[in-house]
mmCIF file of N, CA and C in Angstrom:
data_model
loop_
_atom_site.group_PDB
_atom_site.id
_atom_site.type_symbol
_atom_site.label_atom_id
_atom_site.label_comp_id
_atom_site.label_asym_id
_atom_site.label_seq_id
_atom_site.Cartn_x
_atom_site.Cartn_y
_atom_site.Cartn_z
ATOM 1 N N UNK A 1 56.070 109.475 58.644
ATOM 2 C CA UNK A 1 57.266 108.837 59.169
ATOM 3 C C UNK A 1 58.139 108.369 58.011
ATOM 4 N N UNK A 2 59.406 108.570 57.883
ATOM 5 C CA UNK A 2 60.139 108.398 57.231
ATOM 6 C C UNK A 2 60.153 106.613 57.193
ATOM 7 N N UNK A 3 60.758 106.217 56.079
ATOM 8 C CA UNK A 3 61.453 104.966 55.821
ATOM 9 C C UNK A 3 62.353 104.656 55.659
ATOM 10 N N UNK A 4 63.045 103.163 55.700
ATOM 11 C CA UNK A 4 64.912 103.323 56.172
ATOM 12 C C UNK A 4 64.985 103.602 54.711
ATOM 13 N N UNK A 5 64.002 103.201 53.948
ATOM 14 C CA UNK A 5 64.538 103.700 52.183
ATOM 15 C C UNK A 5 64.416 105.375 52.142
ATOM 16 N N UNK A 6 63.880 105.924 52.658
ATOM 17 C CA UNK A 6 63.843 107.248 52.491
ATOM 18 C C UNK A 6 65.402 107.901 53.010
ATOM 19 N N UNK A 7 65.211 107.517 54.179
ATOM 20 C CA UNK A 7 66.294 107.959 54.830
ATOM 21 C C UNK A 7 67.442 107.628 54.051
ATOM 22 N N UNK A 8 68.061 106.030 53.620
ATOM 23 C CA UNK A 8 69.198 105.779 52.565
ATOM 24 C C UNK A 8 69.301 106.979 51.156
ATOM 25 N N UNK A 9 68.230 107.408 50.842
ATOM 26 C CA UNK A 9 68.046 107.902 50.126
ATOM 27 C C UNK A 9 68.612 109.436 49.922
ATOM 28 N N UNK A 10 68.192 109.641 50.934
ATOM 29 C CA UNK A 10 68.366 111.302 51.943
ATOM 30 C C UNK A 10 69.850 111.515 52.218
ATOM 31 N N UNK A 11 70.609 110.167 52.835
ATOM 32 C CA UNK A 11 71.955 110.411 53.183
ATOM 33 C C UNK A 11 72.485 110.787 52.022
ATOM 34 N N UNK A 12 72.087 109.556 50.367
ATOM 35 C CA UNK A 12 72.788 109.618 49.618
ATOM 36 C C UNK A 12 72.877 111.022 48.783
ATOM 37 N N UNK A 13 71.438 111.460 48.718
ATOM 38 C CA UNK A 13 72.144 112.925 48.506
ATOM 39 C C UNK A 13 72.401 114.273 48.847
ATOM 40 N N UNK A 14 73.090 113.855 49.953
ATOM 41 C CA UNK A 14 73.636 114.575 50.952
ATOM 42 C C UNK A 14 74.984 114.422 50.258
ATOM 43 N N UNK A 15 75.152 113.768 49.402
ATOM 44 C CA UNK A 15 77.169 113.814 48.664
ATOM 45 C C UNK A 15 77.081 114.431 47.225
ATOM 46 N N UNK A 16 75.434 115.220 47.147
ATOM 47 C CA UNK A 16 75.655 115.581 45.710
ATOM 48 C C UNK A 16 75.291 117.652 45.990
ATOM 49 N N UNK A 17 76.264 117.850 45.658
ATOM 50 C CA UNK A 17 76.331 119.513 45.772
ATOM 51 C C UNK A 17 75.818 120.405 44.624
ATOM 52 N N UNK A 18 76.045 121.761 45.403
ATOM 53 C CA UNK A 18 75.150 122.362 43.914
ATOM 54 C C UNK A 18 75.985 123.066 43.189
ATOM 55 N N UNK A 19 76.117 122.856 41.766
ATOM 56 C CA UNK A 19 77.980 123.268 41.079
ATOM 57 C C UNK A 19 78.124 124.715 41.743
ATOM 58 N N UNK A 20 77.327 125.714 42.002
ATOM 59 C CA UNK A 20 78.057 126.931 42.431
ATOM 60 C C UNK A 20 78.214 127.139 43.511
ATOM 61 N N UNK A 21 76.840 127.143 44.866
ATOM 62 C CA UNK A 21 77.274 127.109 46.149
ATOM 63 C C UNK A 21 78.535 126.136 46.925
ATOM 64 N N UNK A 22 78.642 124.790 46.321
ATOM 65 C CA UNK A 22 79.328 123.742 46.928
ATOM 66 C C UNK A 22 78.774 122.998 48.137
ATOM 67 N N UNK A 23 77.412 123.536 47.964
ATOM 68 C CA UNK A 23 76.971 122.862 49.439
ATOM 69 C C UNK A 23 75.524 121.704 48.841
ATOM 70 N N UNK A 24 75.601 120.883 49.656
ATOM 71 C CA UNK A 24 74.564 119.848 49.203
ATOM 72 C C UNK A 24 73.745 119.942 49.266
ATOM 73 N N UNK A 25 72.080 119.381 48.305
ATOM 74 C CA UNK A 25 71.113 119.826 48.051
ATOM 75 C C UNK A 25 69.868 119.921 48.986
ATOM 76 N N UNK A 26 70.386 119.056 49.843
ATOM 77 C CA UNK A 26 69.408 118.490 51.018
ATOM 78 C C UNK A 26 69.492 119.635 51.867
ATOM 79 N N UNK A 27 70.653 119.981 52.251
ATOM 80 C CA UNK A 27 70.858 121.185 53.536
ATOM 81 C C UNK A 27 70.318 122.617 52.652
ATOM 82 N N UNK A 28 70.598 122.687 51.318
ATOM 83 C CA UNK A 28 70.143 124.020 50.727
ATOM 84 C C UNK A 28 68.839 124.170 50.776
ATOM 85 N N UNK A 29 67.911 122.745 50.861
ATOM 86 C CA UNK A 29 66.509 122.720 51.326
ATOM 87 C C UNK A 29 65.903 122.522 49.550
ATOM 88 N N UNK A 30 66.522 122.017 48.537
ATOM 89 C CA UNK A 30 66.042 121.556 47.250
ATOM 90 C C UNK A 30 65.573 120.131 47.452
ATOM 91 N N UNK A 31 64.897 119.933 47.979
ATOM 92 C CA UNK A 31 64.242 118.841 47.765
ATOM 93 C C UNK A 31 62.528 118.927 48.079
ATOM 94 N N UNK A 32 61.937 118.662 47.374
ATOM 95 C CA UNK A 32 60.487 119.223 47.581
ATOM 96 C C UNK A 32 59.637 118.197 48.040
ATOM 97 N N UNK A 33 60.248 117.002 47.413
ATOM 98 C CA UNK A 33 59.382 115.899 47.874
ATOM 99 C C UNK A 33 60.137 114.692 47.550
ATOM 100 N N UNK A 34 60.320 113.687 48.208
ATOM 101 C CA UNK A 34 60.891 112.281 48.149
ATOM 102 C C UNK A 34 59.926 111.332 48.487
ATOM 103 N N UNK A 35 59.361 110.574 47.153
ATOM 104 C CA UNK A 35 58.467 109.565 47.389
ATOM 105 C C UNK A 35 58.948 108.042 47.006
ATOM 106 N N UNK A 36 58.423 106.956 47.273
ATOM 107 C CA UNK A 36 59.073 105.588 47.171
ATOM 108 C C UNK A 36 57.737 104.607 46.558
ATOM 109 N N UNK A 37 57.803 104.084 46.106
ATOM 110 C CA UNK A 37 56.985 103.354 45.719
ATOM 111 C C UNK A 37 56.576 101.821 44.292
ATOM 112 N N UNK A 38 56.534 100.964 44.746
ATOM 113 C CA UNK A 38 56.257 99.918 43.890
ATOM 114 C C UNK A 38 57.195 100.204 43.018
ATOM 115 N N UNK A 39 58.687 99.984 43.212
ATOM 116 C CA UNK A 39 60.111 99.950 42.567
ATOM 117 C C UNK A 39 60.272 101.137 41.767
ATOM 118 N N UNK A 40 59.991 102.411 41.976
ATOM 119 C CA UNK A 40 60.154 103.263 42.125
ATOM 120 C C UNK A 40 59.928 104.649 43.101
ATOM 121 N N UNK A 41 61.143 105.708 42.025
ATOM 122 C CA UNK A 41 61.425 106.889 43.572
ATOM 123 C C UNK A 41 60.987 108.049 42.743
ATOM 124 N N UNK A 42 60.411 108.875 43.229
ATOM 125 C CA UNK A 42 60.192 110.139 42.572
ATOM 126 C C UNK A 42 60.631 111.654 43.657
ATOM 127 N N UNK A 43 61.791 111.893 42.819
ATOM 128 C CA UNK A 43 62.348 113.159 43.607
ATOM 129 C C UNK A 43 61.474 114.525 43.038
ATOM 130 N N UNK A 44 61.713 115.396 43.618
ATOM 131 C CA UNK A 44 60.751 116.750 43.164
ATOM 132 C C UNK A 44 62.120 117.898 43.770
ATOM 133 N N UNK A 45 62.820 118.192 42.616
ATOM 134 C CA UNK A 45 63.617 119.126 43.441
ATOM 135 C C UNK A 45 63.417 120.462 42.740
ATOM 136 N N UNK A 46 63.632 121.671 43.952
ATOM 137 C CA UNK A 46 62.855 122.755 43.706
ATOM 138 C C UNK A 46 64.444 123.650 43.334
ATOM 139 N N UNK A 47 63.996 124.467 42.405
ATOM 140 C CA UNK A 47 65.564 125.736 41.993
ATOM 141 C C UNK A 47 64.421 126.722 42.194
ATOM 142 N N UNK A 48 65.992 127.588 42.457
ATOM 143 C CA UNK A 48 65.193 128.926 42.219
ATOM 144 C C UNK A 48 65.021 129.867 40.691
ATOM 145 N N UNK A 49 65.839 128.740 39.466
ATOM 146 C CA UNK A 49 65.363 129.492 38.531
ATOM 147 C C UNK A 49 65.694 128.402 37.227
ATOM 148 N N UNK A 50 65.283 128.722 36.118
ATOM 149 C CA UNK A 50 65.298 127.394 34.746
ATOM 150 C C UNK A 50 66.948 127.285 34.549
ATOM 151 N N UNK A 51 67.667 127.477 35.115
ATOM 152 C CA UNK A 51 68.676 127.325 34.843
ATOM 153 C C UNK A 51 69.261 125.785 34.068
ATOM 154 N N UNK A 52 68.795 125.440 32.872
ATOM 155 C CA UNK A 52 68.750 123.804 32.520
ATOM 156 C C UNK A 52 70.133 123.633 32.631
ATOM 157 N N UNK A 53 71.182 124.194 32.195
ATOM 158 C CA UNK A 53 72.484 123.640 32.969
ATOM 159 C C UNK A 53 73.041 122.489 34.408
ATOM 160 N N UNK A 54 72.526 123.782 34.938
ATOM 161 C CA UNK A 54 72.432 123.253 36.281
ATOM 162 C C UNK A 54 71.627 121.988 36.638
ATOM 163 N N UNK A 55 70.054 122.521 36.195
ATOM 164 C CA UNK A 55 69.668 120.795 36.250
ATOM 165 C C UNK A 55 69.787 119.411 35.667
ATOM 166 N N UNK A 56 70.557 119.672 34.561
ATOM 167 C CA UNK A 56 70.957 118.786 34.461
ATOM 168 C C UNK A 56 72.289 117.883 34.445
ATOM 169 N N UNK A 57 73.116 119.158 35.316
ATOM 170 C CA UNK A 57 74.215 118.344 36.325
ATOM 171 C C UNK A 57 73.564 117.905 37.312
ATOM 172 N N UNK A 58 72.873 118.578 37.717
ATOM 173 C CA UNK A 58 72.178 117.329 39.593
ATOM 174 C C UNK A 58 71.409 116.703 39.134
ATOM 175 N N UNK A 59 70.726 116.088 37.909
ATOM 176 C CA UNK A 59 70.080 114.792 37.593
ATOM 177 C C UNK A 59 70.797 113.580 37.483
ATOM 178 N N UNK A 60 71.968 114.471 36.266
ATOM 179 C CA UNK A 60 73.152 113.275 36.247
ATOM 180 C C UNK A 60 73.720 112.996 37.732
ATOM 181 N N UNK A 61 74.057 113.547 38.637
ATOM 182 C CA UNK A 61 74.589 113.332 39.881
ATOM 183 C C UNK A 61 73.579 112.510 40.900
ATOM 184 N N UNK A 62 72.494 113.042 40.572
ATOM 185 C CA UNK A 62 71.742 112.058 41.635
ATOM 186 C C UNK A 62 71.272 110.557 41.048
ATOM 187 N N UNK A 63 71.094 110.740 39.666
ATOM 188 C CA UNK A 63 71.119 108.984 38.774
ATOM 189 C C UNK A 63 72.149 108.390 39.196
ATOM 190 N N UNK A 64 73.285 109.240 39.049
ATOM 191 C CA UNK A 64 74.836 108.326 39.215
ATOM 192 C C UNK A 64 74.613 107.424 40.554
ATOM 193 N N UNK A 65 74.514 107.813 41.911
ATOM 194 C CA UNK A 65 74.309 108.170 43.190
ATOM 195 C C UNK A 65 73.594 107.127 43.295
ATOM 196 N N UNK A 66 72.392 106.783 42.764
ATOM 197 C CA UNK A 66 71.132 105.996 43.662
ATOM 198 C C UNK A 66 70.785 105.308 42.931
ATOM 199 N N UNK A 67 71.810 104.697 41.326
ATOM 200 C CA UNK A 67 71.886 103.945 40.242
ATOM 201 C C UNK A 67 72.849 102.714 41.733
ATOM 202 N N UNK A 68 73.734 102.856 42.567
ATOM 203 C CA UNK A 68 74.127 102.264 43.190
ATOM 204 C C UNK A 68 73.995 101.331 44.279
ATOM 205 N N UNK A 69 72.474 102.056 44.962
ATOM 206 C CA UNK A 69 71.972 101.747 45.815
ATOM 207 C C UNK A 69 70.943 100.249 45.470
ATOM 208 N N UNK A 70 70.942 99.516 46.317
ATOM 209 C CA UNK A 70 69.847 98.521 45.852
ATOM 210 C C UNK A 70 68.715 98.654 46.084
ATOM 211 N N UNK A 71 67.972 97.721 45.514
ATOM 212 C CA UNK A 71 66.549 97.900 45.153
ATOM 213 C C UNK A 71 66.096 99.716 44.934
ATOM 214 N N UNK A 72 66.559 100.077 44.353
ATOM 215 C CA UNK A 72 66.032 101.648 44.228
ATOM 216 C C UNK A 72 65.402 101.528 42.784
ATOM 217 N N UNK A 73 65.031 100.999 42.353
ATOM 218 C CA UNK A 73 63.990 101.179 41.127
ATOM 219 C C UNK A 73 64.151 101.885 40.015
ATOM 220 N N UNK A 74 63.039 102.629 39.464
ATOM 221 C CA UNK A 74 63.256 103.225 38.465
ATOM 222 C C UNK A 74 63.891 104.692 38.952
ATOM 223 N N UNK A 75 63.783 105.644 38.893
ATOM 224 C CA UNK A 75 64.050 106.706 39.364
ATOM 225 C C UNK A 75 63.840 108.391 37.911
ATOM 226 N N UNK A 76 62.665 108.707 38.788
ATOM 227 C CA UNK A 76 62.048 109.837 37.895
ATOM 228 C C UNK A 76 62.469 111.198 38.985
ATOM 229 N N UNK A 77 62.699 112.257 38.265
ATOM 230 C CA UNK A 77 63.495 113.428 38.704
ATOM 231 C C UNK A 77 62.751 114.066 37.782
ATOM 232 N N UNK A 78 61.516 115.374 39.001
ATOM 233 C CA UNK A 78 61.151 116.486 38.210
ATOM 234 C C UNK A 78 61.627 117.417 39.219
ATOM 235 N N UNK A 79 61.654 118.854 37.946
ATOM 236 C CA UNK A 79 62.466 119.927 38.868
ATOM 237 C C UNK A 79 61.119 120.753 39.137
ATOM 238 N N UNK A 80 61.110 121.691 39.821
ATOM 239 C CA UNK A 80 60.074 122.947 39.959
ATOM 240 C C UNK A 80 61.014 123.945 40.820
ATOM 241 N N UNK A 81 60.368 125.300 39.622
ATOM 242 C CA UNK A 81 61.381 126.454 39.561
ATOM 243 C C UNK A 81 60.514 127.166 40.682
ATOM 244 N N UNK A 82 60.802 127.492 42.075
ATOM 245 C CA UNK A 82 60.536 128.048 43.333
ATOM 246 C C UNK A 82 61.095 129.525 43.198
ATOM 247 N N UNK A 83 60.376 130.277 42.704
ATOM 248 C CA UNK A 83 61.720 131.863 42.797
ATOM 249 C C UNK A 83 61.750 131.933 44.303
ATOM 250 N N UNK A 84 61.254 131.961 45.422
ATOM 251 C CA UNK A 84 61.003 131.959 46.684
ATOM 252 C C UNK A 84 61.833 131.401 47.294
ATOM 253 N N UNK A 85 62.889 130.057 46.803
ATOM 254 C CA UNK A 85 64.116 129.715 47.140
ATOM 255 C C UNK A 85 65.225 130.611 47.410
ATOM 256 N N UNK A 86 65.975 130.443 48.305
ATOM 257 C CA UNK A 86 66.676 131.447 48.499
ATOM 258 C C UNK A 86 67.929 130.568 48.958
ATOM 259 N N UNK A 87 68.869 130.008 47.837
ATOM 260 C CA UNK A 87 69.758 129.400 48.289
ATOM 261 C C UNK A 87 70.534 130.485 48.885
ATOM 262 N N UNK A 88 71.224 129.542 50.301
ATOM 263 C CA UNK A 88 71.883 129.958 51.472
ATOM 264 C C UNK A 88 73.463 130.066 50.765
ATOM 265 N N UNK A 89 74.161 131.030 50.310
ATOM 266 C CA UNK A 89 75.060 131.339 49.834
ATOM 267 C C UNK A 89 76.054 132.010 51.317
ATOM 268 N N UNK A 90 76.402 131.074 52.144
ATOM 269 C CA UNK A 90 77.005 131.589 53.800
ATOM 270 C C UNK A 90 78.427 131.532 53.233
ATOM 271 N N UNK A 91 78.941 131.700 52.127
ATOM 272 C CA UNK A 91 80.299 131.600 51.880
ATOM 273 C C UNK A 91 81.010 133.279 51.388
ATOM 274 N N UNK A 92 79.911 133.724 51.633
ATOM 275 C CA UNK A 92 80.176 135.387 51.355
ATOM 276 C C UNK A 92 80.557 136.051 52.503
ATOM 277 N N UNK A 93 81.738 137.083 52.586
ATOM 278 C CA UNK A 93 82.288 138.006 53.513
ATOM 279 C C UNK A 93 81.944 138.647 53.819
ATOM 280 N N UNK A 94 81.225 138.877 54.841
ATOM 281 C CA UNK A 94 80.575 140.022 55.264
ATOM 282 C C UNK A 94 81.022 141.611 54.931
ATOM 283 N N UNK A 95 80.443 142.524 54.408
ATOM 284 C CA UNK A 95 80.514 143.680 53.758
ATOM 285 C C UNK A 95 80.923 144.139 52.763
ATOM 286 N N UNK A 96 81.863 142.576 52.207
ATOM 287 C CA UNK A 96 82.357 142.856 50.848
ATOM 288 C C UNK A 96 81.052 142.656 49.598
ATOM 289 N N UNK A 97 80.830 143.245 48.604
ATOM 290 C CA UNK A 97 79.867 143.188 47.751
ATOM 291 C C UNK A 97 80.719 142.282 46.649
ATOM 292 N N UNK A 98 79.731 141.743 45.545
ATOM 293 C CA UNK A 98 80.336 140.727 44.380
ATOM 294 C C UNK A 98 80.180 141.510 43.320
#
C-alpha cells in the first residue's frame, strides 16, 4: 500500500520529463522502485541505455523537485540500464520512418 509520502512523491515526478520523448518519467514506466524511509528516499530509475547525459539531467530534475517538498530527507538516485525498456515514443506518424 502506498503512502501519502509515496504518493506526494509520485505526483511530483510526474512534472519531470524525459529531454527527448517530452513525456514524464512515471507514465514512461522509469521508475523501478520508490522507497521511503528513516528521512530518507531511494528512487531506482530504470533507462533503457548508459546514456550518462541523460541521467544526469533527470537527477538534477528530480533533486530540484523533491529538494522542495518537506520532510523528504536525504534523497539517493540509482539508475539501472533495462535494455527491455521500451520507451513509448507515441509522438511518431504513423508510416512515416525517421
Amino acid at each position: 500500500m502506498a503512502t501519502i509520502e509515496t504518493i506526494k512523491i509520485q505526483r511530483e515526478l510526474t512534472k519531470i520529463k524525459h529531454p527527448e520523448l517530452k513525456k514524464d518519467i512515471v507514465s514512461l514506466g522509469m521508475i523501478g522502485s520508490l522507497d521511503i524511509q528513516e528521512g530518507e528516499t531511494n528512487i531506482l530509475l530504470k533507462t533503457p541505455n548508459q546514456d550518462r547525459r541523460i541521467q544526469i539531467g533527470l537527477e538534477a530534475q528530480i533533486r530540484q523537485v523533491l529538494t522542495k517538498l518537506e520532510g523528504i530527507g536525504k534523497v539517493k538516485i540509482k539508475f539501472e540500464v533495462d535494455p527491455k525498456l521500451v520507451l513509448d515514443d507515441s509522438n511518431k506518424i504513423p508510416g512515416v520512418k525517421m
